[in-house]
Each structure stands twice: as structure tokens, then as C-alpha cells.
Coordinates of C-alpha atoms in Angstrom, one line a residue:
X280 CA -14.3 -12.5 -51.5
X281 CA -15.8 -14.4 -48.6
X282 CA -15.1 -13.3 -45.0
X283 CA -15.9 -15.4 -41.9
X284 CA -17.5 -14.2 -38.7
X285 CA -14.3 -14.8 -36.9
X286 CA -12.4 -12.5 -39.3
X287 CA -15.1 -9.8 -38.9
X288 CA -14.5 -9.8 -35.1
X289 CA -10.9 -9.0 -35.7
X290 CA -11.6 -6.4 -38.3
X291 CA -14.3 -4.7 -36.2
X292 CA -12.0 -4.5 -33.2
X293 CA -9.2 -3.1 -35.3
X294 CA -11.5 -0.4 -36.8
X295 CA -12.4 0.6 -33.2
X296 CA -8.8 1.2 -32.3
X297 CA -8.3 -1.9 -30.1
X298 CA -4.6 -2.7 -29.8
X299 CA -4.6 -5.2 -26.9
X300 CA -7.0 -8.0 -25.7
X301 CA -6.9 -10.5 -22.9
X302 CA -8.0 -14.1 -23.4
X303 CA -7.8 -17.7 -22.7
X304 CA -7.9 -19.8 -25.8
X305 CA -10.8 -22.1 -26.6
X306 CA -13.5 -23.0 -29.1
X307 CA -15.3 -21.4 -30.8
X308 CA -13.2 -18.3 -30.4
X309 CA -9.9 -19.6 -31.6
X310 CA -10.2 -18.2 -35.1
X311 CA -11.5 -14.9 -33.9
X312 CA -8.5 -14.6 -31.6
X313 CA -6.2 -15.6 -34.4
X314 CA -7.8 -13.0 -36.7
X315 CA -7.1 -10.3 -34.1
X316 CA -3.5 -11.3 -33.7
X317 CA -3.0 -11.5 -37.5
X318 CA -4.2 -7.9 -37.7
X319 CA -1.6 -6.7 -35.2
X320 CA -3.7 -6.6 -32.1
X321 CA -1.7 -7.8 -29.1
X322 CA -3.2 -10.9 -27.5
X323 CA -2.3 -11.6 -23.9
X324 CA -3.3 -15.1 -23.0
X325 CA -3.9 -15.8 -19.3
X326 CA -4.2 -18.7 -16.9
X327 CA -7.8 -18.1 -15.8
X328 CA -10.6 -16.1 -17.6
X329 CA -11.4 -14.2 -14.4
X330 CA -7.9 -12.6 -14.7
X331 CA -8.6 -11.7 -18.4
X332 CA -11.6 -9.6 -17.4
X333 CA -9.6 -8.0 -14.5
X334 CA -6.7 -7.2 -16.8
X335 CA -9.1 -5.6 -19.3
X336 CA -10.6 -3.6 -16.4
X337 CA -7.2 -2.2 -15.4
X338 CA -6.3 -1.5 -19.1
X339 CA -9.5 0.5 -19.5
X340 CA -8.7 2.5 -16.3
X341 CA -5.2 3.4 -17.4
X342 CA -6.0 4.3 -21.0
X343 CA -9.6 5.5 -20.5
X344 CA -10.8 3.3 -23.4
X345 CA -12.7 0.0 -23.4
X346 CA -10.7 -3.0 -22.3
X347 CA -11.3 -6.1 -24.3
X348 CA -11.4 -9.7 -23.0
X349 CA -12.4 -13.0 -24.7
X350 CA -13.3 -16.5 -23.5
X351 CA -14.5 -19.8 -24.9
X352 CA -18.0 -21.2 -24.5
X353 CA -19.6 -22.5 -21.4
X354 CA -17.3 -22.4 -18.3
X355 CA -14.8 -20.1 -20.1
X356 CA -17.4 -17.4 -20.6
X357 CA -18.8 -17.9 -17.2
X358 CA -15.4 -17.5 -15.6
X359 CA -15.3 -13.9 -16.9
X360 CA -18.3 -13.3 -14.6
X361 CA -16.5 -12.3 -11.4
X362 CA -14.3 -9.8 -13.2
X363 CA -17.3 -8.3 -15.1
X364 CA -19.3 -8.0 -11.9
X365 CA -16.4 -6.1 -10.3
X366 CA -16.2 -3.8 -13.4
X367 CA -19.9 -3.2 -13.1
X368 CA -19.6 -2.0 -9.5
X369 CA -16.5 0.0 -10.5
X370 CA -18.2 1.5 -13.6
X371 CA -15.3 0.3 -15.8
X372 CA -15.9 0.0 -19.6
X373 CA -15.0 -3.6 -20.4
X374 CA -16.1 -5.3 -23.6
X375 CA -16.3 -9.1 -23.1
X376 CA -16.7 -11.4 -26.1
X377 CA -17.7 -15.0 -25.3
X378 CA -18.1 -18.0 -27.6
X379 CA -21.2 -20.1 -27.3
X380 CA -22.8 -23.2 -28.7
X381 CA -24.1 -23.1 -32.2
X382 CA -27.6 -21.6 -32.6
X383 CA -28.7 -24.5 -34.7
X384 CA -28.0 -26.8 -31.7
X385 CA -29.7 -24.9 -29.0
X386 CA -31.8 -27.2 -26.8
X387 CA -30.1 -30.4 -28.0
X388 CA -27.5 -30.8 -25.2
X389 CA -24.7 -29.4 -27.3
X390 CA -21.1 -29.3 -25.9
X391 CA -20.8 -26.6 -23.3
X392 CA -24.4 -25.5 -24.0
X393 CA -25.6 -23.0 -21.3
X394 CA -27.7 -19.9 -21.3
X395 CA -24.7 -17.6 -21.0
X396 CA -26.7 -14.5 -21.9
X397 CA -29.0 -15.0 -18.9
X398 CA -26.0 -15.4 -16.7
X399 CA -24.3 -12.3 -17.9
X400 CA -27.2 -9.9 -17.9
X401 CA -27.1 -9.2 -14.1
X402 CA -23.3 -8.8 -14.2
X403 CA -23.1 -6.2 -17.0
X404 CA -24.5 -3.0 -18.2
X405 CA -25.7 -4.7 -21.5
X406 CA -25.6 -8.2 -22.8
X407 CA -26.7 -9.5 -26.2
X408 CA -26.1 -12.3 -28.7
X409 CA -25.3 -12.1 -32.4
X410 CA -27.6 -14.3 -34.5
X411 CA -26.4 -13.3 -38.0
X412 CA -22.8 -13.2 -39.2
X413 CA -23.4 -9.9 -41.1
X414 CA -24.4 -8.2 -37.9
X415 CA -21.1 -8.8 -36.1
X416 CA -19.5 -5.4 -36.9
X417 CA -22.8 -3.6 -35.9
X418 CA -23.1 -5.4 -32.6
X419 CA -19.5 -5.0 -31.6
X420 CA -19.7 -1.2 -32.4
X421 CA -22.9 -1.0 -30.3
X422 CA -21.2 -2.8 -27.4
X423 CA -18.4 -0.2 -27.4
X424 CA -20.8 2.7 -27.5
X425 CA -22.8 1.4 -24.6
X426 CA -19.7 0.6 -22.5
X427 CA -18.6 4.2 -22.7
X428 CA -21.8 6.2 -22.8
X429 CA -23.3 7.8 -19.7
X430 CA -22.0 5.9 -16.6
X431 CA -19.4 3.5 -18.1
X432 CA -19.7 -0.2 -17.5
X433 CA -18.9 -3.7 -18.8
X434 CA -20.8 -5.2 -21.7
X435 CA -21.0 -8.8 -23.0
X436 CA -21.5 -10.1 -26.5
X437 CA -22.3 -13.7 -27.1
X438 CA -20.9 -15.2 -30.3
X439 CA -22.3 -18.6 -31.2
X440 CA -20.0 -21.0 -33.1
X441 CA -22.0 -21.2 -36.3
X442 CA -22.3 -17.4 -36.5
X443 CA -18.5 -17.2 -36.2
X444 CA -17.7 -19.9 -38.7
X445 CA -20.2 -18.8 -41.4
X446 CA -18.9 -16.8 -44.3
X447 CA -20.4 -13.9 -46.2
X448 CA -19.2 -11.8 -49.1
X449 CA -17.0 -9.0 -48.0
X450 CA -18.9 -6.7 -50.3
X451 CA -22.0 -7.4 -48.3
X452 CA -20.5 -6.2 -45.0
X453 CA -22.1 -3.0 -43.7
X454 CA -19.6 -1.2 -41.5
X455 CA -20.9 1.1 -38.8
X456 CA -20.0 4.8 -38.9
X457 CA -16.8 5.8 -37.2
X458 CA -17.6 6.5 -33.5
X459 CA -17.7 10.2 -32.8
X460 CA -16.7 12.0 -29.5
X461 CA -18.2 10.8 -26.3
X462 CA -21.4 12.7 -25.6
X463 CA -20.9 15.2 -22.8
X464 CA -24.2 16.6 -21.5
X465 CA -23.9 20.0 -19.8
X466 CA -25.5 21.0 -16.5
X467 CA -28.6 23.2 -16.2
X468 CA -27.2 26.8 -15.8
X469 CA -29.8 27.5 -13.2
X470 CA -28.5 24.6 -11.1
X471 CA -24.9 25.8 -11.5
X472 CA -26.0 29.2 -10.3
X473 CA -27.7 27.6 -7.3
X474 CA -24.5 25.6 -6.5
X475 CA -22.5 28.7 -6.6
X476 CA -24.9 30.5 -4.2
X477 CA -24.7 27.5 -1.8
X478 CA -20.9 27.6 -1.9
X479 CA -20.9 31.4 -1.2
X480 CA -23.0 30.8 1.9
X481 CA -20.9 27.8 3.2
X482 CA -18.1 28.3 5.7
X483 CA -16.8 24.7 5.9
X484 CA -17.2 23.0 2.5
X485 CA -15.4 19.8 1.4
X486 CA -15.1 18.0 -1.9
X487 CA -15.5 14.2 -2.2
X488 CA -14.6 12.9 -5.7
X489 CA -14.6 9.5 -7.2
X490 CA -13.8 7.5 -10.3
X491 CA -16.3 9.6 -12.3
X492 CA -13.5 12.2 -12.5
X493 CA -11.3 9.7 -14.2
X494 CA -13.8 8.3 -16.6
X495 CA -14.8 11.9 -17.6
X496 CA -11.1 12.8 -18.2
X497 CA -11.6 15.6 -15.7
X498 CA -8.4 15.3 -13.5
X499 CA -6.9 18.6 -14.7
X500 CA -10.2 20.3 -14.4
X501 CA -10.7 19.0 -10.9
X502 CA -7.3 20.2 -9.8
X503 CA -8.0 23.6 -11.3
X504 CA -11.3 23.9 -9.5
X505 CA -9.8 22.9 -6.2
X506 CA -7.1 25.5 -6.5
X507 CA -9.6 28.2 -7.7
X508 CA -12.0 27.6 -4.9
X509 CA -9.7 26.7 -2.1
X510 CA -12.0 23.9 -1.0
X511 CA -10.3 20.9 0.8
X512 CA -10.8 17.6 -1.1
X513 CA -11.0 13.9 -0.4
X514 CA -11.2 11.1 -2.9
X515 CA -12.7 7.6 -2.8
X516 CA -10.3 4.6 -3.0
X517 CA -11.2 4.3 -6.7
X518 CA -10.6 8.0 -7.5
X519 CA -7.2 8.6 -5.9
X520 CA -4.6 10.6 -7.7
X521 CA -6.9 13.0 -9.6
X522 CA -5.2 15.7 -7.5
X523 CA -1.8 14.9 -6.1
X524 CA -2.2 13.7 -2.5
X525 CA 0.5 16.0 -1.2
X526 CA -1.4 19.0 -2.4
X527 CA -1.8 21.9 0.1
X528 CA -5.6 21.2 0.2
X529 CA -5.3 17.5 0.9
X530 CA -5.6 17.0 4.7
X531 CA -5.6 13.2 4.8
X532 CA -5.2 12.9 8.6
X533 CA -8.1 15.3 9.2
X534 CA -10.5 13.4 6.9
X535 CA -12.9 12.2 9.6
X536 CA -13.1 15.7 11.3
X537 CA -13.5 17.4 7.9
X538 CA -16.5 15.2 6.9
X539 CA -18.0 15.5 10.4
X540 CA -17.7 19.3 10.6
X541 CA -18.4 20.3 7.0
X542 CA -21.5 22.4 6.4
X543 CA -21.5 21.6 2.7
X544 CA -20.3 18.6 0.8
X545 CA -19.7 18.7 -3.0
X546 CA -19.9 15.1 -4.2
X547 CA -18.3 14.6 -7.6
X548 CA -18.7 11.4 -9.6
X549 CA -19.0 8.9 -6.8
X550 CA -21.6 7.0 -4.7
X551 CA -22.2 7.8 -1.1
X552 CA -21.9 4.2 0.0
X553 CA -20.6 2.6 3.2
X554 CA -17.2 4.2 2.8
X555 CA -18.9 7.6 3.5
X556 CA -21.5 6.3 5.9
X557 CA -24.1 6.6 3.2
X558 CA -23.9 10.4 3.5
X559 CA -25.6 10.4 6.9
X560 CA -24.7 11.2 10.5
X561 CA -22.5 10.6 12.3
X562 CA -20.2 10.5 9.3
X563 CA -21.6 13.8 8.0
X564 CA -23.0 16.6 10.1
X565 CA -26.8 16.4 10.6
X566 CA -27.5 19.7 8.9
X567 CA -24.8 19.5 6.1
X568 CA -26.0 20.4 2.6
X569 CA -25.1 18.0 -0.2
X570 CA -24.5 19.0 -3.8
X571 CA -24.1 16.0 -6.0
X572 CA -22.9 16.0 -9.7
X573 CA -23.1 12.8 -11.5
X574 CA -23.7 11.5 -15.1
X575 CA -26.3 9.1 -13.9
X576 CA -29.6 10.5 -12.6
X577 CA -30.4 7.2 -10.9
X578 CA -27.3 7.6 -8.7
X579 CA -28.4 11.0 -7.6
X580 CA -32.0 9.8 -6.9
X581 CA -30.6 7.0 -4.7
X582 CA -29.4 9.6 -2.2
X583 CA -32.5 11.2 -0.7
X584 CA -30.5 13.6 1.5
X585 CA -29.0 15.4 -1.5
X586 CA -29.9 19.1 -1.4
X587 CA -29.0 19.8 -5.0
X588 CA -28.6 17.1 -7.7
X589 CA -27.0 18.0 -11.0
X590 CA -27.0 15.5 -13.8
X591 CA -24.2 16.2 -16.2
X592 CA -20.8 15.1 -17.5
X593 CA -18.4 15.9 -14.7
X594 CA -15.7 17.7 -16.8
X595 CA -18.3 19.9 -18.4
X596 CA -20.0 20.7 -15.1
X597 CA -16.8 21.6 -13.4
X598 CA -15.9 23.9 -16.3
X599 CA -19.3 25.5 -15.9
X600 CA -18.9 25.8 -12.2
X601 CA -15.5 27.3 -12.5
X602 CA -16.7 29.9 -15.0
X603 CA -19.7 30.9 -12.8
X604 CA -17.9 30.9 -9.4
X605 CA -15.6 33.9 -10.0
X606 CA -16.5 35.2 -6.6
X607 CA -15.4 32.0 -4.8
X608 CA -11.7 32.2 -3.8
X609 CA -9.5 30.5 -1.3
X610 CA -9.6 33.4 1.1
X611 CA -13.3 32.7 1.7
X612 CA -12.5 29.4 3.5
X613 CA -9.1 30.3 5.0
X614 CA -10.2 29.8 8.6
X615 CA -11.6 26.4 7.7
X616 CA -8.4 25.2 5.9
X617 CA -6.3 26.5 8.9
X618 CA -8.4 24.4 11.2
X619 CA -7.8 21.3 9.1
X620 CA -4.1 22.1 8.8
X621 CA -3.8 22.2 12.5
X622 CA -5.4 18.8 12.9
X623 CA -3.1 17.5 10.2
X624 CA 0.0 18.9 11.9
X625 CA -1.1 17.3 15.2
X626 CA -1.7 13.8 13.7
X627 CA 1.0 13.5 11.1
X628 CA 4.0 13.1 13.4
X629 CA 2.3 10.2 15.3
X630 CA 1.6 8.5 12.0
X631 CA 5.3 8.7 11.0
X632 CA 6.3 7.2 14.4
X633 CA 4.0 4.2 13.8
X634 CA 5.4 3.7 10.3
X635 CA 9.0 3.6 11.6
X636 CA 8.6 0.6 13.9
X637 CA 11.4 -1.9 13.9
X638 CA 9.4 -4.8 15.4
X639 CA 9.6 -8.4 14.2
X640 CA 7.6 -9.9 12.7
X641 CA 7.5 -6.8 10.5
X642 CA 4.5 -4.6 11.1
X643 CA 2.5 -4.0 7.9
X644 CA 2.9 -0.2 8.5
X645 CA 6.7 -0.5 8.2
X646 CA 6.3 -2.4 5.0
X647 CA 4.0 0.3 3.6
X648 CA 6.5 3.0 4.6
X649 CA 9.3 1.3 2.8
X650 CA 7.1 0.9 -0.3
X651 CA 6.0 4.6 0.0
X652 CA 9.6 5.8 0.1
X653 CA 10.7 3.4 -2.7
X654 CA 8.0 4.2 -5.3
X655 CA 8.6 6.9 -8.0
X656 CA 6.0 9.6 -8.0
X657 CA 4.3 8.4 -11.1
X658 CA 4.3 4.7 -10.2
X659 CA 1.2 2.6 -10.6
X660 CA 0.2 0.9 -7.3
X661 CA -2.3 -2.0 -7.2
X662 CA -3.3 -3.2 -3.7
X663 CA -5.3 -6.3 -2.9
X664 CA -6.1 -8.1 0.3
X665 CA -7.7 -7.1 3.6
X666 CA -5.2 -5.9 6.3
X667 CA -2.6 -4.8 3.8
X668 CA -5.2 -3.1 1.7
X669 CA -6.3 -1.0 4.6
X670 CA -2.8 -0.2 5.8
X671 CA -1.8 0.7 2.3
X672 CA -4.8 3.0 1.9
X673 CA -3.8 4.9 5.0
X674 CA -0.1 5.3 4.3
X675 CA 0.9 5.1 0.6
X676 CA -0.1 8.2 -1.4
X677 CA -0.9 8.5 -5.1
X678 CA -0.1 11.5 -7.2
X679 CA -1.2 10.6 -10.7
X680 CA -4.7 10.2 -12.0
X681 CA -5.7 6.5 -12.5
X682 CA -2.4 5.2 -11.0
X683 CA -4.1 3.6 -7.9
X684 CA -6.1 0.4 -8.4
X685 CA -7.8 -1.3 -5.5
X686 CA -10.4 -4.0 -5.1
X687 CA -13.2 -1.5 -4.7
X688 CA -16.6 -1.6 -2.9
X689 CA -17.3 -5.1 -4.3
X690 CA -14.7 -6.4 -2.0
X691 CA -13.2 -8.7 -4.6
X692 CA -9.9 -10.5 -3.8
X693 CA -7.5 -11.8 -6.4
X694 CA -7.5 -8.6 -8.5
X695 CA -4.1 -7.4 -7.6
X696 CA -1.8 -9.2 -10.0
X697 CA -4.3 -9.1 -12.9
X698 CA -4.8 -5.4 -12.3
X699 CA -1.0 -5.0 -12.3
X700 CA -0.5 -6.8 -15.5
X701 CA -3.3 -5.0 -17.2
X702 CA -1.8 -1.7 -16.1
X703 CA 1.7 -2.7 -17.3
X704 CA 0.2 -3.6 -20.7
X705 CA -1.5 -0.2 -20.8
X706 CA 1.6 1.8 -19.6
X707 CA 4.7 -0.2 -20.2
X708 CA 7.0 2.7 -19.3
X709 CA 5.7 3.1 -15.8
X710 CA 6.8 1.2 -12.7
X711 CA 3.9 -1.1 -11.5
X712 CA 4.0 -2.4 -8.0
X713 CA 1.4 -4.9 -6.8
X714 CA 0.9 -5.1 -3.0
X715 CA -0.8 -8.3 -2.0
X716 CA -2.0 -10.1 1.1
X717 CA -0.9 -13.7 1.0
X718 CA -4.5 -14.9 0.9
X719 CA -5.6 -12.7 -2.0
X720 CA -2.4 -13.5 -3.9
X721 CA -3.3 -17.2 -4.0
X722 CA -6.4 -16.6 -6.0
X723 CA -4.6 -15.6 -9.2
X724 CA -1.0 -16.4 -8.4
X725 CA -0.4 -18.3 -11.6
X726 CA -0.7 -15.1 -13.5
X727 CA 3.0 -14.7 -12.7
X728 CA 3.4 -17.1 -15.6
X729 CA 1.5 -14.7 -17.8
X730 CA 3.8 -11.9 -16.7
X731 CA 6.9 -13.9 -17.7
X732 CA 5.6 -15.2 -21.0
X733 CA 4.3 -11.8 -22.1
X734 CA 7.2 -9.6 -20.9
X735 CA 5.2 -7.7 -18.3
X736 CA 7.8 -6.9 -15.6
X737 CA 5.9 -5.9 -12.4
X738 CA 7.0 -5.9 -8.8
X739 CA 4.8 -8.0 -6.5
X740 CA 5.2 -7.5 -2.8
X741 CA 3.4 -10.0 -0.5
X742 CA 2.5 -9.3 3.1
X743 CA 2.9 -12.8 4.4
X744 CA 1.0 -13.0 7.7
X745 CA 0.2 -16.6 7.4
X746 CA -3.5 -16.5 6.6
X747 CA -6.6 -14.6 5.8
X748 CA -7.1 -11.3 7.8
X749 CA -5.5 -10.6 11.2
X750 CA -6.7 -12.7 14.1
X751 CA -5.1 -12.1 17.5
X752 CA -6.7 -15.3 18.8
X753 CA -6.2 -17.3 15.7
X754 CA -9.7 -18.6 16.2
X755 CA -11.4 -17.8 12.9
X756 CA -12.3 -21.0 10.9
X757 CA -10.2 -21.3 7.8
X758 CA -7.9 -18.4 8.7
X759 CA -4.6 -20.3 8.7
X760 CA -2.7 -20.7 5.4
X761 CA 0.8 -21.2 6.6
X762 CA 3.9 -19.3 5.5
X763 CA 4.2 -20.2 1.8
X764 CA 7.5 -19.4 0.1
X765 CA 5.9 -17.5 -2.8
X766 CA 9.4 -16.2 -3.7
X767 CA 10.5 -19.8 -4.5
X768 CA 7.3 -20.3 -6.5
X769 CA 8.1 -17.1 -8.4
X770 CA 11.6 -18.2 -9.2
X771 CA 10.3 -21.5 -10.5
X772 CA 8.1 -19.6 -12.9
X773 CA 11.0 -17.4 -14.1
X774 CA 10.7 -14.4 -11.9
X775 CA 13.2 -12.8 -9.5
X776 CA 12.4 -13.8 -5.9
X777 CA 13.2 -12.3 -2.5
X778 CA 12.4 -13.5 1.1
X779 CA 12.4 -10.9 3.9
X780 CA 12.0 -11.3 7.6
X781 CA 13.6 -8.2 9.0
X782 CA 12.5 -4.6 8.4
X783 CA 16.0 -3.3 7.5
X784 CA 16.1 -5.8 4.7
X785 CA 12.9 -4.5 2.9
X786 CA 14.6 -1.6 1.1
X787 CA 17.5 -3.6 -0.3
X788 CA 15.1 -6.3 -1.5
X789 CA 12.9 -3.7 -3.3
X790 CA 16.0 -2.2 -4.9
X791 CA 17.1 -5.6 -6.3
X792 CA 13.5 -6.3 -7.5
X793 CA 13.6 -2.9 -9.3
X794 CA 16.9 -4.0 -11.0
X795 CA 15.3 -7.2 -12.2
X796 CA 12.3 -5.3 -13.6
X797 CA 14.6 -2.9 -15.4
X798 CA 16.1 -5.9 -17.1
X799 CA 12.6 -7.1 -18.1
X800 CA 12.1 -9.8 -15.4
X801 CA 9.1 -9.7 -13.1
X802 CA 10.0 -9.8 -9.4
X803 CA 8.3 -11.0 -6.2
X804 CA 9.3 -9.8 -2.6
X805 CA 7.8 -12.1 0.1
X806 CA 7.7 -10.3 3.4
X807 CA 6.8 -12.0 6.7
X808 CA 4.5 -9.7 8.6
X809 CA 2.8 -9.6 12.0
X810 CA -0.3 -11.9 12.0
X811 CA -1.7 -9.9 15.0
X812 CA -1.7 -6.5 13.2
X813 CA -5.2 -5.4 12.3
X814 CA -5.9 -2.1 10.5
X815 CA -8.6 0.3 11.4
X816 CA -11.2 0.8 8.7
X817 CA -14.8 1.6 8.2
X818 CA -17.2 -1.2 9.1
X819 CA -18.6 -2.8 6.0
X820 CA -22.0 -3.7 7.6
X821 CA -23.6 -4.7 10.8
X822 CA -22.7 -8.3 10.0
X823 CA -19.0 -7.7 9.3
X824 CA -16.2 -8.9 11.7

């Protein structure tokens, strides 16, 4: 019996366990998308391909499996690019399938003909094209293996129209072997012993962990190691929640002092980028020793100040470290943790005072406090913007691994709502709240329509400060956007809408939004905030403003 390339796409994805994909319809992918849906794979169609890639990214993060997105040829495939670039920087395993012009028409000026493969290579971990229909299952399986092996990342597979439309005999299809467990390379035991010796000598160690803990499935192992060793920990924005942020060894308000005074820094599954001053003074002490554990040797090599680099799967390495470090106990660092606790106790009350302000226009800190107090402990929070991103980072904790999604070091805007919808598709039983700046919301605002059509009830809260960033002088070109009634827009699309101008009205509006979500209806709360309020954050570069 003959089977088409489009049908093979659906069958290959089904065999690999895919249950959801994100797409925007278009040739030559229509029949492949239909084949997936006919096989019971949920298709969530979006309003812009960029959002499909972002939703797949969030889905991957929440489920720790590859997220899948699809787009048509030419501009459709290229529109995936921004989302894929962000996934590359965030090390997220996204599998993108893009239709393209027929191979037999290459070079003839075919409809939407473009060298998509060349465009995708810099944006992905791996990009290839299928030239023969019979190889579709093989190439899709390869894409999945590469997306999840070593340091995860996005991959792209180009599917020409004639390859998709051609048919072969089903008996001639060669299916790849079932994928086995993800390879987990162990650390060199001699290096583990050296790390233990360095920890035994240290007096003021800290842990910095990133998204590598999530992708390795090492959250429980990480918490166990923190509690066994008694070492204070800090996470990157992309790695929050691997240990609950109200843990006794989380000293959020003492972060700068801890990094500056630490004599040893254990870096787990993260880059030492601008967020951490590139691992150099004055962010870190001049003579601090650095132990770095990462799955990617290139990442370790990129940090010349590393004292000890260990290339290994993070979960396996932490298990090895825990087994070897039987002599490392919390009492070893009691004086250090008392010092950080004293700093925390001094700064925390002042922070709470700032969060309680009753000023109008509403200060973003007050908005963040209301959201903090409203959210269930296991809620999923997606934050997107500039000022509100930084205020949210400082004030709203995360207590569950993978349940915090930010725009990341790529600095992309527009991810908030797509991230939220991808997260809701991945974990429909969890509350998902998206906290947006009004500027960033505009980039993918029409995905509210996607939320309504596909029954993805999320709460969207907008910090409406009338423009891009905070500008006390209102002198930055292009800053002003006006005070758009996004709540009215949301209602027109079928969502519940709220408009808030006074701080005491935030909590009741959030409660009504939660009632709408409980009834299956997305909700948007539009909150007018102070356009002068600018959050403190690390400087991005010498050229940032």
C-alpha cells in the first residue's frame, strides 16, 4: 500500500511520542499537518510562526521533551527564525519542520523559493534537508536525537514539496530503532575527588545553577546536594525553581555580597555571561576559585578563569559528588551562612516596604507584590518586557522546577504570551500567569485569539506604563505608545478583561480573572503603572542605556 511523505511525517512523530505540535497552516505542509492530526496529535495553530516556535520552546521546557513546530515554505519557515534563535541561546530542544519549494524546481524562481537551509544553520544546533521520501522517518529521528543529545538545542528539517507529495510502498519504509535513554556521561572520578578537596578547603562557597539542571532532570538531585553540603545557592533567570526559593539556603537579598565574598563558586549547568559579570571581578572575588560542571566542553573552555572544569551530565555528576563528599556537611559553612542570613534579615524588611507602596500611578513593585501573593505555589509564571521583567525577577519567587519562563540572555521580547500558551498546553492543570510589559505584549498580542480557539485559559497581566522602558524625561525616540485598552481588545477576542488604575483594585481583579480561567476562559488584567519607575538590573553592555 502506498504512503506519502506527508503521511510519513505524521507516523514518524507519532512513533517518537509527540502528542502536540504548534503550526501555522500553509503549503506544502498542509497534508503533513493533517496526517499528524488524523493520528491524534494535537495541532495548535497560531497567528504568527514566531509564536509557534516559542510555544514549542515552552512546551519542551515544561515537559523536558522536544517541542515541535511547523511552518510553510519561504516566509513561513523564516518566521520561525527568531523563536529558534532564542531556543538556541536558551539550549531548548525544539524540532522545527519547514516546507520548501520542490527540489526539481530549485533555481527556477519557484513560488516562495529561498535557501531556507542556509538561513537556518546559524539559528539552530543542526539543520538539514530531506531529498528522498523514504528517508523522512530516518531524518526526523535524527533531528530528535540531536536536539536532545549533549547540550540541548533547536534543530530544523527542510521538507521540499515534491518529497512530501511523493508516495512509496509502505513495505519499503525502514523505520529507525526506538530511541533509547538519553546518554549521560559520568565525570572523571579524579576530578570529582579534586572538587571535594576544594570544597573541604573553602570557607565561603556558593552554588550558581542554570537551566542545565532542568534539562538534565536534576532538580531533586540538586536540592539534595544543597541540603547535604549546606552551601548557599543562586540560580540564573532560566534555572529558577530547581530548589524552592524560600529554602533556608536561598539568600536572595544577599546575592551580590555572596558572589563578591565567595572564595569558591560551584557553577552548575550555566554560562558565566553578563548576568554574572562573566565570572570576573568585581562581580566575583579576585582570588575566588571556580569549579564548573557542564555537559558541553566548549562552554567550559570559554571561561578561562575556571580552576576545575568537569565535563559530564549534571545529574550524574551531582550524584557522584554527593557520594564522594561524605565529609562535607552544613556545619562546615555555618559561619558563612549566618553572615548571609544577617544580610538577608537586614535587607528583607526594606524590600517589603517598597512592595507595599500605595502610590498612583501604581508602582510596578506593588503590582508584583499582588501577583506574588495571588499565585499558587506551583503556578507557572512567564515574564516578558523590560522594567516589569526586572521588577518581577527581584520580587516574585518560583518554587517548582521549570515553572519560571523569562526572555533569557537573548533579550527577546514577545515571548510572554506564546510561552504561557505553550506552558498551558504542556501542563493544563497548572495556573499559568503571563506578566507583560505593554510594549512586549504588542509583538504577539493576537495569540490571545489562539488561547480562546484552543481552550488555553491563561491569565495575562499587563504593566501599562505607556511605552517602551521607563524614561523619566520621556525623551527616548520611539518610546511613547500611549495607554492602549488591551482589556477591551481581549474582550473583543473572547477573553475576560479588567482595567485597573488603583493599587487596592489589583487583588480583586486577579481574583475575577482566576474565576474566568477556572471556567475555561482566558483573562487579561490591564494595570496602569508608573512610567517613571525604572528597575535596577545588571548592565547589559557598555553600549546599553
